[in-house]
Amino acid sequence: MAITGRAVGLVVLAVAAVWFIAGNTQSVRIRLWVPTVWAPLWLVLAITAVVAVAFGWYLHRRRSR
């Protein structure tokens, strides 16, 4: 099995994202349209990363058809 540059790039990006998320542990105030909520920043970043990966996967899958 050959390791491609794309795979190495994805692994490096994933490690950097986990490192960045783990380093941000303070709570932040998030204003949604009307309510304002407090949440740990790591949780907000993790949810954003998961949504971004899902959206990218969906777009890639849609383009490959």
XYZ file of N, CA and C in Angstrom:
195
model
N 0.840 -1.174 0.000
C 0.000 0.000 0.000
C 0.888 1.241 0.000
N 0.702 2.104 -0.964
C 1.506 3.312 -1.081
C 0.880 4.452 -0.288
N 1.735 5.226 0.355
C 1.272 6.398 1.093
C 1.375 7.595 0.157
N 0.246 8.248 -0.062
C 0.223 9.373 -0.988
C 0.442 10.693 -0.238
N 0.768 11.712 -0.976
C 0.923 13.040 -0.388
C -0.379 13.548 0.193
N -1.482 13.186 -0.429
C -2.790 13.597 0.061
C -3.070 12.995 1.435
N -2.723 11.725 1.613
C -2.934 11.063 2.901
C -2.067 11.699 3.984
N -0.832 11.997 3.663
C 0.068 12.637 4.626
C -0.474 14.013 4.998
N -0.947 14.761 4.022
C -1.511 16.080 4.278
C -2.736 16.015 5.172
N -3.601 15.032 4.943
C -4.795 14.886 5.771
C -4.443 14.519 7.209
N -3.445 13.664 7.375
C -3.021 13.277 8.721
C -2.416 14.484 9.452
N -1.581 15.236 8.770
C -0.973 16.428 9.374
C -2.057 17.436 9.748
N -3.021 17.637 8.880
C -4.118 18.560 9.158
C -4.968 18.089 10.337
N -5.239 16.793 10.411
C -6.030 16.246 11.514
C -5.294 16.400 12.848
N -3.997 16.121 12.857
C -3.212 16.264 14.091
C -3.180 17.730 14.528
N -2.995 18.645 13.578
C -2.981 20.067 13.910
C -4.333 20.518 14.461
N -5.423 20.016 13.891
C -6.758 20.379 14.366
C -6.993 19.869 15.784
N -6.610 18.631 16.064
C -6.778 18.075 17.409
C -5.927 18.851 18.411
N -4.713 19.199 18.028
C -3.831 19.966 18.897
C -4.430 21.344 19.195
N -4.940 22.006 18.186
C -5.549 23.318 18.342
C -6.791 23.247 19.226
N -7.618 22.234 18.993
C -8.843 22.074 19.792
C -8.491 21.784 21.247
N -7.511 20.921 21.481
C -7.135 20.548 22.846
C -6.530 21.727 23.609
N -5.933 22.653 22.908
C -5.301 23.794 23.567
C -6.259 24.901 23.953
N -7.482 24.863 23.481
C -8.457 25.912 23.747
C -9.540 25.367 24.666
N -9.333 25.552 25.965
C -10.234 24.934 26.942
C -11.125 25.933 27.671
N -10.929 27.228 27.467
C -11.746 28.192 28.199
C -13.186 28.186 27.691
N -14.088 28.727 28.506
C -15.488 28.846 28.094
C -15.677 30.152 27.341
N -16.558 30.130 26.379
C -16.832 31.323 25.577
C -18.337 31.542 25.493
N -18.699 32.785 25.268
C -20.102 33.136 25.078
C -20.383 33.106 23.584
N -21.429 32.398 23.198
C -21.794 32.268 21.793
C -23.187 32.846 21.617
N -23.277 33.814 20.753
C -24.578 34.410 20.491
C -25.166 33.758 19.256
N -26.246 33.039 19.460
C -27.006 32.499 18.349
C -27.963 33.605 17.931
N -28.924 33.358 17.121
C -29.769 34.454 16.655
C -30.402 35.209 17.817
N -31.021 34.535 18.720
C -31.652 35.203 19.861
C -30.969 34.817 21.171
N -30.822 33.534 21.471
C -30.225 33.194 22.772
C -28.704 33.347 22.767
N -28.177 33.547 23.940
C -26.735 33.550 24.147
C -26.408 32.392 25.079
N -25.458 31.570 24.682
C -25.102 30.399 25.480
C -23.617 30.432 25.805
N -23.252 29.759 26.873
C -21.852 29.576 27.245
C -21.482 28.126 26.952
N -20.329 27.928 26.348
C -19.875 26.578 26.029
C -18.350 26.553 26.027
N -17.769 25.391 26.299
C -16.309 25.285 26.189
C -15.889 25.471 24.723
N -14.817 26.232 24.521
C -14.360 26.515 23.167
C -13.970 25.239 22.434
N -13.401 24.250 23.147
C -13.007 23.010 22.480
C -14.219 22.314 21.869
N -15.372 22.399 22.547
C -16.584 21.769 22.027
C -17.068 22.472 20.763
N -17.035 23.788 20.783
C -17.455 24.568 19.610
C -16.541 24.272 18.422
N -15.239 24.228 18.661
C -14.291 23.937 17.584
C -14.459 22.516 17.049
N -14.696 21.560 17.942
C -14.882 20.169 17.514
C -16.143 20.026 16.666
N -17.229 20.659 17.091
C -18.471 20.594 16.305
C -18.271 21.240 14.940
N -17.586 22.373 14.907
C -17.306 23.041 13.637
C -16.466 22.159 12.723
N -15.470 21.487 13.270
C -14.615 20.608 12.470
C -15.412 19.425 11.908
N -16.274 18.840 12.716
C -17.079 17.701 12.253
C -18.031 18.136 11.146
N -18.662 19.291 11.313
C -19.570 19.795 10.278
C -18.796 20.089 8.987
N -17.608 20.666 9.106
C -16.797 20.967 7.924
C -16.380 19.695 7.192
N -15.977 18.677 7.928
C -15.587 17.405 7.303
C -16.785 16.764 6.617
N -17.941 16.775 7.264
C -19.142 16.190 6.664
C -19.547 16.939 5.399
N -19.463 18.250 5.433
C -19.809 19.053 4.263
C -18.832 18.796 3.117
N -17.548 18.726 3.429
C -16.549 18.430 2.400
C -16.729 17.050 1.807
N -17.029 16.072 2.651
C -17.277 14.713 2.163
C -18.491 14.692 1.238
N -19.552 15.406 1.638
C -20.763 15.465 0.824
C -20.479 16.110 -0.537
N -19.759 17.224 -0.548
C -19.443 17.888 -1.818
C -18.546 17.019 -2.693
N -17.569 16.352 -2.103
C -16.687 15.469 -2.877
C -17.477 14.318 -3.488
N -18.356 13.743 -2.710
C -19.178 12.625 -3.189
C -20.115 13.072 -4.302
N -20.658 14.277 -4.150
C -21.586 14.806 -5.145
C -20.864 15.113 -6.471
N -19.637 15.635 -6.396
C -18.893 15.963 -7.608
C -18.400 14.726 -8.344
N -18.135 13.656 -7.606
C -17.583 12.460 -8.248
C -18.624 11.661 -9.020
N -19.877 11.979 -8.869
C -20.928 11.255 -9.608
C -21.047 11.701 -11.016
